[in-house]
Amino acid sequence: MAEGVGRTRNRAKTRQRLLAAARELFYKNGICATGVSAVAEVAGVTKMTLYSHFPSKEDLVAAYLEDSDRRWWEFLEGKLAGCEAPRERLLAVCDAYREYFTAREMRGCAFVNCAAEFPNPDHPARRVIRHHKAGVRELLRDLAAGAGAKDPATLTERLFVVLEGAYVTGALEGDGGVLDRACAFFAELVEAAVPDRAADG
């Protein structure tokens, strides 16, 4: 039993090393330009070991994106944990985007970058990307409604476009200040859409 547990733990650790290597190389160099051999080498394993965890590169890419999705939500939840008022939580989403962006060498959104490499909407990676972006929209809509926005759906789309546009523009221009300006615009949209009584509560 102990041996079996040890093997399971070692396998889990190997998987995490592979995902960490994929995260580093895919984000830095691009997915299409990165071969599985490079991922295996950085992870310190053989290609055979990599394929025992991920039968194909498509599987590795999907797992990389799922892991990125999980890491983003854990980061965001940590930022929102210190906010109580719905309006404060809504504004904290933009601050989280800015912090996450500047910590990632301004290479932009991993999901947008991946979508540019895989234009086929039926590619497994695109399904993960759609799930991630839909989750962000859903969160914004829930927070906007909770804050008392007059039209949560419209506010959500405007805030989402601000965040996504700032992420892409900041990466293209190498300008972290884009996120600062976007957060100011984000706050203005919230101010205009959320009644004072909700903002105070």
mmCIF file of C-alpha atoms in Angstrom:
data_model
loop_
_atom_site.group_PDB
_atom_site.id
_atom_site.type_symbol
_atom_site.label_atom_id
_atom_site.label_comp_id
_atom_site.label_asym_id
_atom_site.label_seq_id
_atom_site.Cartn_x
_atom_site.Cartn_y
_atom_site.Cartn_z
ATOM 1 C CA MET A 1 0.000 0.000 0.000
ATOM 2 C CA ALA A 2 2.789 2.426 0.945
ATOM 3 C CA GLU A 3 4.596 1.617 -2.292
ATOM 4 C CA GLY A 4 1.470 2.290 -4.296
ATOM 5 C CA VAL A 5 0.955 5.635 -2.567
ATOM 6 C CA GLY A 6 4.593 6.530 -3.236
ATOM 7 C CA ARG A 7 4.261 5.726 -6.932
ATOM 8 C CA THR A 8 1.100 7.799 -7.172
ATOM 9 C CA ARG A 9 2.783 10.753 -5.481
ATOM 10 C CA ASN A 10 5.834 10.490 -7.725
ATOM 11 C CA ARG A 11 3.623 10.345 -10.780
ATOM 12 C CA ALA A 12 1.741 13.432 -9.616
ATOM 13 C CA LYS A 13 5.022 15.270 -9.036
ATOM 14 C CA THR A 14 6.258 14.312 -12.505
ATOM 15 C CA ARG A 15 3.030 15.592 -14.023
ATOM 16 C CA GLN A 16 3.462 18.889 -12.192
ATOM 17 C CA ARG A 17 7.036 19.198 -13.477
ATOM 18 C CA LEU A 18 5.823 18.605 -17.013
ATOM 19 C CA LEU A 19 3.100 21.209 -16.657
ATOM 20 C CA ALA A 20 5.567 23.693 -15.166
ATOM 21 C CA ALA A 21 7.918 23.124 -18.103
ATOM 22 C CA ALA A 22 5.063 23.486 -20.586
ATOM 23 C CA ARG A 23 3.905 26.656 -18.859
ATOM 24 C CA GLU A 24 7.374 28.179 -19.092
ATOM 25 C CA LEU A 25 8.122 27.186 -22.683
ATOM 26 C CA PHE A 26 4.667 27.597 -24.227
ATOM 27 C CA TYR A 27 4.208 31.054 -22.738
ATOM 28 C CA LYS A 28 7.714 32.243 -23.571
ATOM 29 C CA ASN A 29 8.262 30.710 -27.007
ATOM 30 C CA GLY A 30 4.798 29.814 -28.248
ATOM 31 C CA ILE A 31 3.122 26.436 -28.435
ATOM 32 C CA CYS A 32 3.705 25.565 -32.079
ATOM 33 C CA ALA A 33 7.391 26.482 -31.784
ATOM 34 C CA THR A 34 7.879 24.265 -28.733
ATOM 35 C CA GLY A 35 8.299 20.546 -29.236
ATOM 36 C CA VAL A 36 7.496 17.885 -26.671
ATOM 37 C CA SER A 37 11.206 17.013 -26.538
ATOM 38 C CA ALA A 38 11.969 20.480 -25.158
ATOM 39 C CA VAL A 39 9.220 20.154 -22.557
ATOM 40 C CA ALA A 40 10.510 16.736 -21.484
ATOM 41 C CA GLU A 41 14.081 18.022 -21.273
ATOM 42 C CA VAL A 42 13.174 21.004 -19.087
ATOM 43 C CA ALA A 43 11.049 18.729 -16.877
ATOM 44 C CA GLY A 44 13.971 16.319 -16.559
ATOM 45 C CA VAL A 45 12.149 13.298 -17.980
ATOM 46 C CA THR A 46 12.152 11.249 -21.180
ATOM 47 C CA LYS A 47 9.686 11.708 -24.013
ATOM 48 C CA MET A 48 8.296 8.289 -23.156
ATOM 49 C CA THR A 49 7.516 9.512 -19.649
ATOM 50 C CA LEU A 50 5.863 12.624 -21.049
ATOM 51 C CA TYR A 51 3.683 10.526 -23.326
ATOM 52 C CA SER A 52 2.690 8.288 -20.421
ATOM 53 C CA HIS A 53 1.100 11.380 -18.871
ATOM 54 C CA PHE A 54 -0.059 13.114 -22.037
ATOM 55 C CA PRO A 55 -0.669 10.780 -25.012
ATOM 56 C CA SER A 56 -0.344 13.643 -27.519
ATOM 57 C CA LYS A 57 0.813 17.230 -27.712
ATOM 58 C CA GLU A 58 -2.843 18.254 -27.976
ATOM 59 C CA ASP A 59 -3.462 16.612 -24.606
ATOM 60 C CA LEU A 60 -0.477 18.456 -23.130
ATOM 61 C CA VAL A 61 -1.680 21.789 -24.512
ATOM 62 C CA ALA A 62 -5.180 21.257 -23.118
ATOM 63 C CA ALA A 63 -3.735 20.275 -19.719
ATOM 64 C CA TYR A 64 -1.467 23.347 -19.775
ATOM 65 C CA LEU A 65 -4.460 25.601 -20.384
ATOM 66 C CA GLU A 66 -6.560 23.862 -17.741
ATOM 67 C CA ASP A 67 -3.700 24.311 -15.286
ATOM 68 C CA SER A 68 -3.403 27.985 -16.288
ATOM 69 C CA ASP A 69 -7.131 28.394 -15.740
ATOM 70 C CA ARG A 70 -6.869 26.841 -12.270
ATOM 71 C CA ARG A 71 -3.889 29.006 -11.329
ATOM 72 C CA TRP A 72 -5.663 32.184 -12.480
ATOM 73 C CA TRP A 73 -8.796 31.443 -10.467
ATOM 74 C CA GLU A 74 -6.773 30.626 -7.363
ATOM 75 C CA PHE A 75 -4.932 33.931 -7.748
ATOM 76 C CA LEU A 76 -8.163 35.863 -8.295
ATOM 77 C CA GLU A 77 -9.956 34.205 -5.395
ATOM 78 C CA GLY A 78 -7.071 35.207 -3.160
ATOM 79 C CA LYS A 79 -7.462 38.823 -4.250
ATOM 80 C CA LEU A 80 -11.229 38.807 -3.792
ATOM 81 C CA ALA A 81 -11.016 37.172 -0.362
ATOM 82 C CA GLY A 82 -10.046 40.477 1.224
ATOM 83 C CA CYS A 83 -13.008 42.340 -0.289
ATOM 84 C CA GLU A 84 -16.439 42.326 1.306
ATOM 85 C CA ALA A 85 -18.658 44.774 -0.599
ATOM 86 C CA PRO A 86 -19.770 43.544 -4.063
ATOM 87 C CA ARG A 87 -18.652 46.787 -5.688
ATOM 88 C CA GLU A 88 -15.218 46.475 -4.076
ATOM 89 C CA ARG A 89 -14.943 42.916 -5.365
ATOM 90 C CA LEU A 90 -15.857 44.049 -8.863
ATOM 91 C CA LEU A 91 -13.110 46.678 -8.889
ATOM 92 C CA ALA A 92 -10.662 44.138 -7.455
ATOM 93 C CA VAL A 93 -11.013 42.022 -10.604
ATOM 94 C CA CYS A 94 -9.355 44.753 -12.649
ATOM 95 C CA ASP A 95 -6.590 45.158 -10.082
ATOM 96 C CA ALA A 96 -6.013 41.400 -10.241
ATOM 97 C CA TYR A 97 -5.724 41.544 -14.045
ATOM 98 C CA ARG A 98 -3.149 44.316 -13.751
ATOM 99 C CA GLU A 99 -1.081 42.492 -11.141
ATOM 100 C CA TYR A 100 -1.211 39.183 -13.003
ATOM 101 C CA PHE A 101 -0.233 40.885 -16.254
ATOM 102 C CA THR A 102 2.783 42.750 -14.875
ATOM 103 C CA ALA A 103 4.031 39.594 -13.141
ATOM 104 C CA ARG A 104 4.122 37.709 -16.455
ATOM 105 C CA GLU A 105 6.713 39.777 -18.350
ATOM 106 C CA MET A 106 3.993 41.494 -20.353
ATOM 107 C CA ARG A 107 3.612 38.638 -22.830
ATOM 108 C CA GLY A 108 -0.141 38.936 -22.653
ATOM 109 C CA CYS A 109 -2.905 36.467 -21.939
ATOM 110 C CA ALA A 110 -1.889 32.825 -22.310
ATOM 111 C CA PHE A 111 -5.377 31.986 -23.556
ATOM 112 C CA VAL A 112 -5.442 34.711 -26.222
ATOM 113 C CA ASN A 113 -1.922 33.766 -27.308
ATOM 114 C CA CYS A 114 -2.985 30.151 -27.662
ATOM 115 C CA ALA A 115 -6.152 31.050 -29.577
ATOM 116 C CA ALA A 116 -4.017 32.913 -32.119
ATOM 117 C CA GLU A 117 -1.993 29.735 -32.700
ATOM 118 C CA PHE A 118 -5.018 27.469 -33.062
ATOM 119 C CA PRO A 119 -7.691 29.151 -35.207
ATOM 120 C CA ASN A 120 -9.778 25.972 -35.560
ATOM 121 C CA PRO A 121 -12.707 26.459 -33.126
ATOM 122 C CA ASP A 122 -12.979 22.685 -32.684
ATOM 123 C CA HIS A 123 -9.418 22.286 -31.431
ATOM 124 C CA PRO A 124 -9.374 20.987 -27.816
ATOM 125 C CA ALA A 125 -7.432 24.069 -26.743
ATOM 126 C CA ARG A 126 -10.145 26.378 -28.011
ATOM 127 C CA ARG A 127 -12.746 24.624 -25.871
ATOM 128 C CA VAL A 128 -10.652 25.280 -22.756
ATOM 129 C CA ILE A 129 -10.176 28.905 -23.808
ATOM 130 C CA ARG A 130 -13.913 29.445 -24.320
ATOM 131 C CA HIS A 131 -14.595 27.908 -20.903
ATOM 132 C CA HIS A 132 -12.079 30.246 -19.253
ATOM 133 C CA LYS A 133 -13.389 33.412 -20.891
ATOM 134 C CA ALA A 134 -16.997 32.432 -20.196
ATOM 135 C CA GLY A 135 -16.042 32.006 -16.550
ATOM 136 C CA VAL A 136 -14.620 35.525 -16.412
ATOM 137 C CA ARG A 137 -17.786 36.925 -17.982
ATOM 138 C CA GLU A 138 -19.965 35.006 -15.543
ATOM 139 C CA LEU A 139 -17.989 36.303 -12.571
ATOM 140 C CA LEU A 140 -18.225 39.905 -13.777
ATOM 141 C CA ARG A 141 -21.966 39.513 -14.367
ATOM 142 C CA ASP A 142 -22.532 38.070 -10.892
ATOM 143 C CA LEU A 143 -20.486 40.819 -9.252
ATOM 144 C CA ALA A 144 -22.172 43.528 -11.314
ATOM 145 C CA ALA A 145 -25.606 42.235 -10.329
ATOM 146 C CA GLY A 146 -24.547 41.937 -6.700
ATOM 147 C CA ALA A 147 -23.281 45.513 -6.732
ATOM 148 C CA GLY A 148 -26.668 46.721 -7.957
ATOM 149 C CA ALA A 149 -25.781 47.611 -11.539
ATOM 150 C CA LYS A 150 -28.777 48.910 -13.469
ATOM 151 C CA ASP A 151 -27.938 46.700 -16.450
ATOM 152 C CA PRO A 152 -25.521 43.931 -15.365
ATOM 153 C CA ALA A 153 -25.322 42.329 -18.826
ATOM 154 C CA THR A 154 -24.271 45.544 -20.575
ATOM 155 C CA LEU A 155 -21.826 46.491 -17.830
ATOM 156 C CA THR A 156 -20.312 43.004 -17.978
ATOM 157 C CA GLU A 157 -19.605 43.225 -21.715
ATOM 158 C CA ARG A 158 -18.060 46.675 -21.368
ATOM 159 C CA LEU A 159 -15.838 45.641 -18.475
ATOM 160 C CA PHE A 160 -14.825 42.428 -20.236
ATOM 161 C CA VAL A 161 -13.823 44.307 -23.396
ATOM 162 C CA VAL A 162 -11.797 46.783 -21.323
ATOM 163 C CA LEU A 163 -9.908 43.978 -19.585
ATOM 164 C CA GLU A 164 -9.266 41.906 -22.691
ATOM 165 C CA GLY A 165 -8.356 44.909 -24.828
ATOM 166 C CA ALA A 166 -5.943 46.215 -22.215
ATOM 167 C CA TYR A 167 -4.260 42.823 -21.871
ATOM 168 C CA VAL A 168 -3.742 42.483 -25.635
ATOM 169 C CA THR A 169 -2.684 46.100 -26.185
ATOM 170 C CA GLY A 170 -0.307 46.070 -23.237
ATOM 171 C CA ALA A 171 1.375 42.941 -24.561
ATOM 172 C CA LEU A 172 1.633 44.256 -28.137
ATOM 173 C CA GLU A 173 3.095 47.578 -27.051
ATOM 174 C CA GLY A 174 5.073 46.315 -24.058
ATOM 175 C CA ASP A 175 3.380 48.980 -21.975
ATOM 176 C CA GLY A 176 2.225 48.056 -18.481
ATOM 177 C CA GLY A 177 0.698 51.521 -18.183
ATOM 178 C CA VAL A 178 -2.140 50.373 -20.418
ATOM 179 C CA LEU A 179 -3.500 48.352 -17.510
ATOM 180 C CA ASP A 180 -3.316 51.391 -15.226
ATOM 181 C CA ARG A 181 -5.350 53.429 -17.706
ATOM 182 C CA ALA A 182 -7.740 50.544 -18.238
ATOM 183 C CA CYS A 183 -8.368 50.261 -14.497
ATOM 184 C CA ALA A 184 -9.283 53.950 -14.384
ATOM 185 C CA PHE A 185 -11.722 53.445 -17.265
ATOM 186 C CA PHE A 186 -13.025 50.272 -15.601
ATOM 187 C CA ALA A 187 -13.730 52.237 -12.402
ATOM 188 C CA GLU A 188 -15.518 54.975 -14.378
ATOM 189 C CA LEU A 189 -17.799 52.399 -15.993
ATOM 190 C CA VAL A 190 -18.617 50.923 -12.591
ATOM 191 C CA GLU A 191 -19.281 54.365 -11.122
ATOM 192 C CA ALA A 192 -21.662 55.191 -13.954
ATOM 193 C CA ALA A 193 -23.525 51.887 -13.799
ATOM 194 C CA VAL A 194 -23.776 51.231 -10.053
ATOM 195 C CA PRO A 195 -26.213 53.367 -8.015
ATOM 196 C CA ASP A 196 -24.719 55.300 -5.134
ATOM 197 C CA ARG A 197 -26.754 53.383 -2.560
ATOM 198 C CA ALA A 198 -25.258 50.082 -3.803
ATOM 199 C CA ALA A 199 -21.753 51.535 -3.891
ATOM 200 C CA ASP A 200 -22.098 52.658 -0.303
ATOM 201 C CA GLY A 201 -23.429 49.298 0.845
#
